[in-house]
mmCIF file of C-alpha atoms in Angstrom:
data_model
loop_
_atom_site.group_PDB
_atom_site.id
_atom_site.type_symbol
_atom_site.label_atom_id
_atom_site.label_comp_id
_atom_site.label_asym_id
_atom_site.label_seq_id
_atom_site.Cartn_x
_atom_site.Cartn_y
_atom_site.Cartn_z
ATOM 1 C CA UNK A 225 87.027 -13.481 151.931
ATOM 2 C CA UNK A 226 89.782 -11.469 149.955
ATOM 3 C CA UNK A 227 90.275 -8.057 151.987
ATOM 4 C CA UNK A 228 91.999 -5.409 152.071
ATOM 5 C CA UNK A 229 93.311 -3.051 154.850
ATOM 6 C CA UNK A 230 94.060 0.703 153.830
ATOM 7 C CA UNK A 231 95.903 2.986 156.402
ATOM 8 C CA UNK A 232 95.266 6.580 156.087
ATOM 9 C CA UNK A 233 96.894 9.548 157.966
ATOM 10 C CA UNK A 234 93.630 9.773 160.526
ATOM 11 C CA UNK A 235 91.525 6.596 159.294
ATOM 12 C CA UNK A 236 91.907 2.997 158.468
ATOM 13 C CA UNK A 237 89.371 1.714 156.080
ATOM 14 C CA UNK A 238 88.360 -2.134 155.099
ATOM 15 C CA UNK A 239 87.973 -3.179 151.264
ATOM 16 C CA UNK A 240 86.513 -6.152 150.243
ATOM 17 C CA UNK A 241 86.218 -8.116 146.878
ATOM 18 C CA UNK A 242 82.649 -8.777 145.680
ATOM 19 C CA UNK A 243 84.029 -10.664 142.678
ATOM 20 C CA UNK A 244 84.413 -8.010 140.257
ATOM 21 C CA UNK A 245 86.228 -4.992 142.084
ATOM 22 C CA UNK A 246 87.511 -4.048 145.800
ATOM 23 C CA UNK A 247 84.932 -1.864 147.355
ATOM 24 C CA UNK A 248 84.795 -0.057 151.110
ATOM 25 C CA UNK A 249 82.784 -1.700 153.265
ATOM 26 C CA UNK A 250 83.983 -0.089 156.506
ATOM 27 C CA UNK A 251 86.417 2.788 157.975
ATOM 28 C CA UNK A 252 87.031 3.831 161.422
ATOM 29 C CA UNK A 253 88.761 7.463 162.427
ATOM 30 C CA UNK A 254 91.517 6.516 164.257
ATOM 31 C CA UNK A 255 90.999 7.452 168.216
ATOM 32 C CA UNK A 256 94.187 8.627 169.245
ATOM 33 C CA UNK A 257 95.700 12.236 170.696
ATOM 34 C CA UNK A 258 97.034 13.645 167.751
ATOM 35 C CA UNK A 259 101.056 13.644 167.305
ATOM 36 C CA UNK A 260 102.396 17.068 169.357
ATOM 37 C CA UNK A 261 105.651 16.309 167.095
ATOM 38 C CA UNK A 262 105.877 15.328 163.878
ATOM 39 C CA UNK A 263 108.740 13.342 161.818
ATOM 40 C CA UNK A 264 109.905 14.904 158.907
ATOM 41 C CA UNK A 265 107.507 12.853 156.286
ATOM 42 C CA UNK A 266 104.585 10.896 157.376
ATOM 43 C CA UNK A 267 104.832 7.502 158.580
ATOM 44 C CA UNK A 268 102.787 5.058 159.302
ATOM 45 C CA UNK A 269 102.789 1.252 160.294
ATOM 46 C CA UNK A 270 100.260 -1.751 159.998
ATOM 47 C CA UNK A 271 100.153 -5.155 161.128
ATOM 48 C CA UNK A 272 97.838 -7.844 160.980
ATOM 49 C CA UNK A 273 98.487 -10.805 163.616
ATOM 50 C CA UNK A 274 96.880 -13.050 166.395
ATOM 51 C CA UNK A 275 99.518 -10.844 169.105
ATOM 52 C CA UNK A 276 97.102 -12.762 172.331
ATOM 53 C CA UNK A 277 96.955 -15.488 170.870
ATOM 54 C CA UNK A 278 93.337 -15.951 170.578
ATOM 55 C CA UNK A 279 93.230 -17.576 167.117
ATOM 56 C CA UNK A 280 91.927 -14.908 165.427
ATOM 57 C CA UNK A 281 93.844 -11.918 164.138
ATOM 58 C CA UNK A 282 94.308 -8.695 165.248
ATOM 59 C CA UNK A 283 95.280 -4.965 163.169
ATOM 60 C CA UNK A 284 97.596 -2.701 164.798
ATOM 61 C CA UNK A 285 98.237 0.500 163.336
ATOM 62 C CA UNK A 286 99.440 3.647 163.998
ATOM 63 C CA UNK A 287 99.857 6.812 162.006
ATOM 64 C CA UNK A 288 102.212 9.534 162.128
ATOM 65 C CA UNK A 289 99.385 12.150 163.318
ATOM 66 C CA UNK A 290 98.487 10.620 166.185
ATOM 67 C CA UNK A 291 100.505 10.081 169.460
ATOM 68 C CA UNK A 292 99.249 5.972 170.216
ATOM 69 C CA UNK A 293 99.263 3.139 168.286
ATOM 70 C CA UNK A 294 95.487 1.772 168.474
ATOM 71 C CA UNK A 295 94.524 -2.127 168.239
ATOM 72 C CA UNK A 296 91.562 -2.813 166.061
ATOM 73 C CA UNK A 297 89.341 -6.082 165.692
ATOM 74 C CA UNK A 298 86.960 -6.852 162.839
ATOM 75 C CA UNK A 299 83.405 -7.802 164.203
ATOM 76 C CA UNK A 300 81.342 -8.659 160.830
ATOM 77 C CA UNK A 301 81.677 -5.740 158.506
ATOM 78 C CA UNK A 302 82.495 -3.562 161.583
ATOM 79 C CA UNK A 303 85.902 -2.004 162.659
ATOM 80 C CA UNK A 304 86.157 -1.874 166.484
ATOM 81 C CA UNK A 305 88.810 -0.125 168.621
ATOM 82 C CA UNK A 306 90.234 -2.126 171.555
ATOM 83 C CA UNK A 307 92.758 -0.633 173.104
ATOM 84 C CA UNK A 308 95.674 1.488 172.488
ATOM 85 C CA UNK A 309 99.261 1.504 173.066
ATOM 86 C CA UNK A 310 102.125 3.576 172.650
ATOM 87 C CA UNK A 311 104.820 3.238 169.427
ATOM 88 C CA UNK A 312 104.791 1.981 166.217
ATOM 89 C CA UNK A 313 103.464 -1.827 165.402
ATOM 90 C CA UNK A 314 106.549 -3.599 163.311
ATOM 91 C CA UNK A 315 105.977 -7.093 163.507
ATOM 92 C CA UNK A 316 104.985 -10.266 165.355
ATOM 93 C CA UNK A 317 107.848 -12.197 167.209
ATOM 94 C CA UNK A 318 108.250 -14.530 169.702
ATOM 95 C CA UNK A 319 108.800 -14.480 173.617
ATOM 96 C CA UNK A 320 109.374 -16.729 175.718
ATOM 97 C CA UNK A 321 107.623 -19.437 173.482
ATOM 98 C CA UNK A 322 104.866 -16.883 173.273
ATOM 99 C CA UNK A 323 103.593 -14.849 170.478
ATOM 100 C CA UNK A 324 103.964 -10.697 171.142
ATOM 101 C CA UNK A 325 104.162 -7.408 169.157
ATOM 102 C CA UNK A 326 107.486 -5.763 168.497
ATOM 103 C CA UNK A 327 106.975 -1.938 169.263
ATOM 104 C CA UNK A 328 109.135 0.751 167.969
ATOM 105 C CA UNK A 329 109.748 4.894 168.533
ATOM 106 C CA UNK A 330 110.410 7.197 165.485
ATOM 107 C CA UNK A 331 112.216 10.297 167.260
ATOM 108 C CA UNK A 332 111.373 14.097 167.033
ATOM 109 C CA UNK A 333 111.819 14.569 163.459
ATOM 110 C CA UNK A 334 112.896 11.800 161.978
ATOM 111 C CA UNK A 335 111.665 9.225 159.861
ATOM 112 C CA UNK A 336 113.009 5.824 160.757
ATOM 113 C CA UNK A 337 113.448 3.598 163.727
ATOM 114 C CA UNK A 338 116.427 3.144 166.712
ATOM 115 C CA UNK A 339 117.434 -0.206 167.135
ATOM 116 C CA UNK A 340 118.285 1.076 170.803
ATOM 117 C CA UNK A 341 114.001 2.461 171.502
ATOM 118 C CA UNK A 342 112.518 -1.245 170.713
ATOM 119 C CA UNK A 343 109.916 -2.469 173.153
ATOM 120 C CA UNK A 344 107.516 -5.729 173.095
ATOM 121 C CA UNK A 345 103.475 -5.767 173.850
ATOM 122 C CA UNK A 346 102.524 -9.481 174.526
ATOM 123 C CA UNK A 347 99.203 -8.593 174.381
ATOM 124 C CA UNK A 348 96.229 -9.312 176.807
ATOM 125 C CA UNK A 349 95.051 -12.740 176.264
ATOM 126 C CA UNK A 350 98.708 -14.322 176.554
ATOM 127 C CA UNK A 351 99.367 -14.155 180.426
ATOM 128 C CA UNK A 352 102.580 -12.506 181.604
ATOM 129 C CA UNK A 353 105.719 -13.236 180.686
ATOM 130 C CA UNK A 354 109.045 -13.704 182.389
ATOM 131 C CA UNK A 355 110.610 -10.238 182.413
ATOM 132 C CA UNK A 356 113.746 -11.674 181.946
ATOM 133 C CA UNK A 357 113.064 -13.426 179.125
ATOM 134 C CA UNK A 358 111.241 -10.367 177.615
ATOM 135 C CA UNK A 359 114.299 -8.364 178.347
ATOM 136 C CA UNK A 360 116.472 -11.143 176.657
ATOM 137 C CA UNK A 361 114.285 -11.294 173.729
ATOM 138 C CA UNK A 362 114.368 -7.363 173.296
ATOM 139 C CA UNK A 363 118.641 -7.020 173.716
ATOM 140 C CA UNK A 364 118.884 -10.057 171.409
ATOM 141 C CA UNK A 365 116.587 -8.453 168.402
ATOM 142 C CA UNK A 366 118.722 -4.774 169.580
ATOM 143 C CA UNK A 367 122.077 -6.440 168.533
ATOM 144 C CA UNK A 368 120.983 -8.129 165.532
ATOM 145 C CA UNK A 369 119.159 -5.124 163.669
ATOM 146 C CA UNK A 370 120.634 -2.036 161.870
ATOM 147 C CA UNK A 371 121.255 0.476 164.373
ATOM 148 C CA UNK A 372 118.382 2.880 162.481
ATOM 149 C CA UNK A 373 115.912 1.200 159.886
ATOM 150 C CA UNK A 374 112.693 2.444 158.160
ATOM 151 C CA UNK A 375 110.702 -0.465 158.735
ATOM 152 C CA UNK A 376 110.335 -4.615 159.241
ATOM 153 C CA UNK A 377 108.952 -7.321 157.526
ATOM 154 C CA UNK A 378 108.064 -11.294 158.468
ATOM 155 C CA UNK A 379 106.332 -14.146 156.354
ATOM 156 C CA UNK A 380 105.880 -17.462 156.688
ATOM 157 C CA UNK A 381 106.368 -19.708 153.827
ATOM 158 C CA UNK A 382 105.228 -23.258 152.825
ATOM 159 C CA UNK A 383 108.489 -25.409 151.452
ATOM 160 C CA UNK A 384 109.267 -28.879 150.893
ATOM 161 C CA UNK A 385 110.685 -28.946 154.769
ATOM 162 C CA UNK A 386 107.967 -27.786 156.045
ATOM 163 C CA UNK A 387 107.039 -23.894 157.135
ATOM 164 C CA UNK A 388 109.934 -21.593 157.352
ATOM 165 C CA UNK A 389 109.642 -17.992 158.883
ATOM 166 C CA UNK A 390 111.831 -14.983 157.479
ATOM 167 C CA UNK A 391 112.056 -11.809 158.734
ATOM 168 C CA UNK A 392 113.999 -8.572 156.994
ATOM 169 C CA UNK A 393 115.254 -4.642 157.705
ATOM 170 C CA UNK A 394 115.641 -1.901 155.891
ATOM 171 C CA UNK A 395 118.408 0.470 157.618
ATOM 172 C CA UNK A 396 118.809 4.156 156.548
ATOM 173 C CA UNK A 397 120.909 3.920 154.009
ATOM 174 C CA UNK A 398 119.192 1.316 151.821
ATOM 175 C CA UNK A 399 120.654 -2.077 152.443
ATOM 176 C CA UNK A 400 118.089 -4.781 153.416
ATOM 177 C CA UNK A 401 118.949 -7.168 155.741
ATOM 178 C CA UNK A 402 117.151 -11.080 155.794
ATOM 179 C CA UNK A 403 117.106 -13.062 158.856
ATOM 180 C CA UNK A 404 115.993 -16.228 159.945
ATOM 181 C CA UNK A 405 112.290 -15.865 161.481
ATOM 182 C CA UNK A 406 113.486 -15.935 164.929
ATOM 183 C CA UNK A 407 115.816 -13.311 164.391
ATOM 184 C CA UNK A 408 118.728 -15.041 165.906
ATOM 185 C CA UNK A 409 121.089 -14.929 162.274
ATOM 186 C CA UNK A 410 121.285 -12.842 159.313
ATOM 187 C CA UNK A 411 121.097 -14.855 156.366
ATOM 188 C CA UNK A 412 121.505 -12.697 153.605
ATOM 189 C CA UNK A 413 121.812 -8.777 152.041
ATOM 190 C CA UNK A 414 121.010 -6.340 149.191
ATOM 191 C CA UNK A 415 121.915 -3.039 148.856
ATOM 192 C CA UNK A 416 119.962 -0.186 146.703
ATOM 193 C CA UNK A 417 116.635 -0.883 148.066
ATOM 194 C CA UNK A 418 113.664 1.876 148.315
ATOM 195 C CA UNK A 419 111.209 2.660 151.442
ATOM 196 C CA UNK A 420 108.751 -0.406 150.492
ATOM 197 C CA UNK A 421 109.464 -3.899 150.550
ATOM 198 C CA UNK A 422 107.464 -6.941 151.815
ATOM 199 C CA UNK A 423 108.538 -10.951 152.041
ATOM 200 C CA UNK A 424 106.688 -13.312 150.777
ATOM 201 C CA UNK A 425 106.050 -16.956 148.314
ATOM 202 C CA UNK A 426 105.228 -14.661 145.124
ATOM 203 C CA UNK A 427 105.090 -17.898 142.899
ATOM 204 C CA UNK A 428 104.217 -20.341 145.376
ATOM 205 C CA UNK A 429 107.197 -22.429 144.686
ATOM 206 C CA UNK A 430 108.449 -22.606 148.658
ATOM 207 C CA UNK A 431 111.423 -20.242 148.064
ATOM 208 C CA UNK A 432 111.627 -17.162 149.711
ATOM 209 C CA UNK A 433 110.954 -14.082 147.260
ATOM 210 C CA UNK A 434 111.860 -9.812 148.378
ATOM 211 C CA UNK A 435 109.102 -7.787 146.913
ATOM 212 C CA UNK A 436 110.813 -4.077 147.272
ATOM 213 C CA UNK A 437 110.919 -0.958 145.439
ATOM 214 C CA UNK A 438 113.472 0.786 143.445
ATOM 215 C CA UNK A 439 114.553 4.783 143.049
ATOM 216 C CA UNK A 440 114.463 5.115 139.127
ATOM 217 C CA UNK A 441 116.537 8.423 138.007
ATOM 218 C CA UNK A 442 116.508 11.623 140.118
ATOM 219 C CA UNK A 443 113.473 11.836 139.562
ATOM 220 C CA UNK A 444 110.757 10.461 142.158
ATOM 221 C CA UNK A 445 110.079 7.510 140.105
ATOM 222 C CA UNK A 446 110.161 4.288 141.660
ATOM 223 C CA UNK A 447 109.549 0.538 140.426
ATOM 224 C CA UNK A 448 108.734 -2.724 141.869
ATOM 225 C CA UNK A 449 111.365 -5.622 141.636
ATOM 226 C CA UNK A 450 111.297 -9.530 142.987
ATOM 227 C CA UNK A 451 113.952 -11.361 143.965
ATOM 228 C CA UNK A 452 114.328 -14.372 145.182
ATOM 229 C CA UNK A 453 116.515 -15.763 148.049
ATOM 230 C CA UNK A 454 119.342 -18.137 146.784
ATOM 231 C CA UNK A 455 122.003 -18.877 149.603
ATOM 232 C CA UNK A 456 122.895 -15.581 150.698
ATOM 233 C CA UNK A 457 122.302 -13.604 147.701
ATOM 234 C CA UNK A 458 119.160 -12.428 145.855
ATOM 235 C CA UNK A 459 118.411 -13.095 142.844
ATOM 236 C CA UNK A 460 116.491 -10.763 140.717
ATOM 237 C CA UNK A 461 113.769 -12.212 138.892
ATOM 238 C CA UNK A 462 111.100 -9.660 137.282
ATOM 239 C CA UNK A 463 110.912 -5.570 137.636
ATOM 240 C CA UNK A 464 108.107 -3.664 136.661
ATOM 241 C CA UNK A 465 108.390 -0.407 134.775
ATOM 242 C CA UNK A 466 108.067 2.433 136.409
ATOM 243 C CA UNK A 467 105.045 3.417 138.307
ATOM 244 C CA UNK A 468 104.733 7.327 138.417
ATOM 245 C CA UNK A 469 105.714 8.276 141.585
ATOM 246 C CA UNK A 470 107.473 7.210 145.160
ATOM 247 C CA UNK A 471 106.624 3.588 146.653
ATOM 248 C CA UNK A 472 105.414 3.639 150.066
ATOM 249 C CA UNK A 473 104.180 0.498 150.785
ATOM 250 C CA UNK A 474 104.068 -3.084 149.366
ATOM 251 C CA UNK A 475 101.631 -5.552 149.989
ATOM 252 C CA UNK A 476 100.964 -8.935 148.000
ATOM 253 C CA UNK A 477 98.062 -11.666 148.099
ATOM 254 C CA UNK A 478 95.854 -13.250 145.382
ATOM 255 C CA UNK A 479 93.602 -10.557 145.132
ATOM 256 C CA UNK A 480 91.440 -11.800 142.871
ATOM 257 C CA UNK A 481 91.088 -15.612 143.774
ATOM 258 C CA UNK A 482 92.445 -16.889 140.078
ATOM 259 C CA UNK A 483 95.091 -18.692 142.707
ATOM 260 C CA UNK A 484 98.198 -16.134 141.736
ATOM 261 C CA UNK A 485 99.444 -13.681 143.813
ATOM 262 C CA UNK A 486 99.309 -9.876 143.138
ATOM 263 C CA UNK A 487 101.243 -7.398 144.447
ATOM 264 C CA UNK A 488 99.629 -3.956 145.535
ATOM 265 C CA UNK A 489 101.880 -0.736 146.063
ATOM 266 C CA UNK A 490 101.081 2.870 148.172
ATOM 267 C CA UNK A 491 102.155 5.518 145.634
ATOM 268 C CA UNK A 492 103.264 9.094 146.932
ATOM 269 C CA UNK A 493 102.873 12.003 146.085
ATOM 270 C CA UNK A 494 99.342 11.565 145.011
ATOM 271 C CA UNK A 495 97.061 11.542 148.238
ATOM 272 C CA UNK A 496 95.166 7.993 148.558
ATOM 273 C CA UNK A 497 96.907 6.105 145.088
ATOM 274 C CA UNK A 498 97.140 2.507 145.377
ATOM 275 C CA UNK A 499 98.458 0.611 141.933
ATOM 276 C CA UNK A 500 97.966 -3.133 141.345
ATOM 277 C CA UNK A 501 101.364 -4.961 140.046
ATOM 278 C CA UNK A 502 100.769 -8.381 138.208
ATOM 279 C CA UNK A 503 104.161 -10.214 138.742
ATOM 280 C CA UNK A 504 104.735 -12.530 135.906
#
């Protein structure tokens, strides 16, 4: 099934394909305390992973409105609550040879993420790990990251040596930052990105491509570049035109099931605008 997962200030709602178009099947208000401090634009995170290792996957999300992050599962056509937890979801990592959930804290007021406030949930079906090798994990990911960033991304890509996992940062001042999947070594850099960007195979060739936005102008105009990975540099190449207004968010998948990739962007200002991108 081709779905996908829309976060919303005080909702997250579940679209599905029915072979034509991408309709709602299911929503569920999110059931958090709402947010007694706010940053100075709203934020919001979402990840979808199997964090306890269960072998099915989980969606963690939190908005800036609320005060928790909240765990969801999908049961059918059915959005379920599970538990919550505190911070923002960022991505998947992994512990102590076990899978867990880096957490992160957005400060009073701002807008991006200390390096210095990261935390890890290993979730509830994993067992307990070593603290020590939690707090190990944690320092090692602290030293390696920008000291403030907007937001992570991880993949997992099919290549001729098998899977390889990537992992990137976007610090404050628009550089992004690509590291190898267990985020021991920073493999490459790019400065001038925008607020979205997302890793992935675009072309399904086994090279890693950056899917990421681009301020066009003064103006708040953004478009969508991809660039691939080539030793330490990226190399750019496609960019869309621009897409009438600020990117948000990127996501990518074969939407359609024609066996290419799309890319779908999270367009601000306009409240709930979501634009398809064909790369090609």
């Amino acid at each position: 099934r081709r779905e996908l997962f829309i976060l919303e200030p005080r909702r997250v709602e579940l679209w599905r394909y029915d072979g034509k178009d991408y309709k709602r099947v299911s929503f569920l208000p999110l059931p958090a305390p709402l947010a007694s401090v706010r940053p100075r634009r709203d934020m919001g995170t979402l990840v979808v992973a199997d964090v306890d290792g269960d072998g099915k996957s989980e969606l963690l999300v939190r908005s800036s409105v609320h005060e928790q992050c909240v765990e969801i599962v999908l049961r059918g056509d059915k959005l379920e609550k599970r538990r919550t937890l505190h911070d923002y979801p960022l991505m998947p990592i992994d512990v102590g040879g076990k899978r867990a959930l880096l957490m992160g804290t957005a400060g009073p007021g701002v807008d991006w993420f200390p390096s210095s406030a990261l935390s890890v949930d290993s979730g509830q079906a994993n067992g307990s790990t070593d603290p020590a090798v939690t707090t190990a994990a944690v320092s090692s990911v602290m030293q390696l990251l920008p000291v403030s960033f907007y937001g992570l991304s991880a993949t997992q890509i099919a290549s001729a040596k098998g899977p390889r996992r990537y992992a990137a940062a976007l610090d404050v001042k628009g550089r992004l930052y690509i590291y190898d999947g267990k985020l021991s070594r920073t493999i490459g850099s790019s400065a001038g990105i925008g607020v979205g960007f997302a890793l992935a195979d675009i072309d399904d060739d086994g090279q890693l491509d950056v899917l990421s936005s681009e301020p066009v102008g003064p103006e708040d105009q953004d478009r969508v570049s991809v660039h691939r990975l080539s030793g330490a540099q990226l190399t750019q190449l496609w960019r869309s035109s621009e897409l009438g207004g600020r990117v948000l968010a990127i996501a990518h998948g074969d939407l359609d099931g024609n066996g290419k990739q799309e890319i779908v962007v999270a367009i601000a200002p306009r409240r709930g605008r979501i634009k398809l991108v064909v790369f090609g």
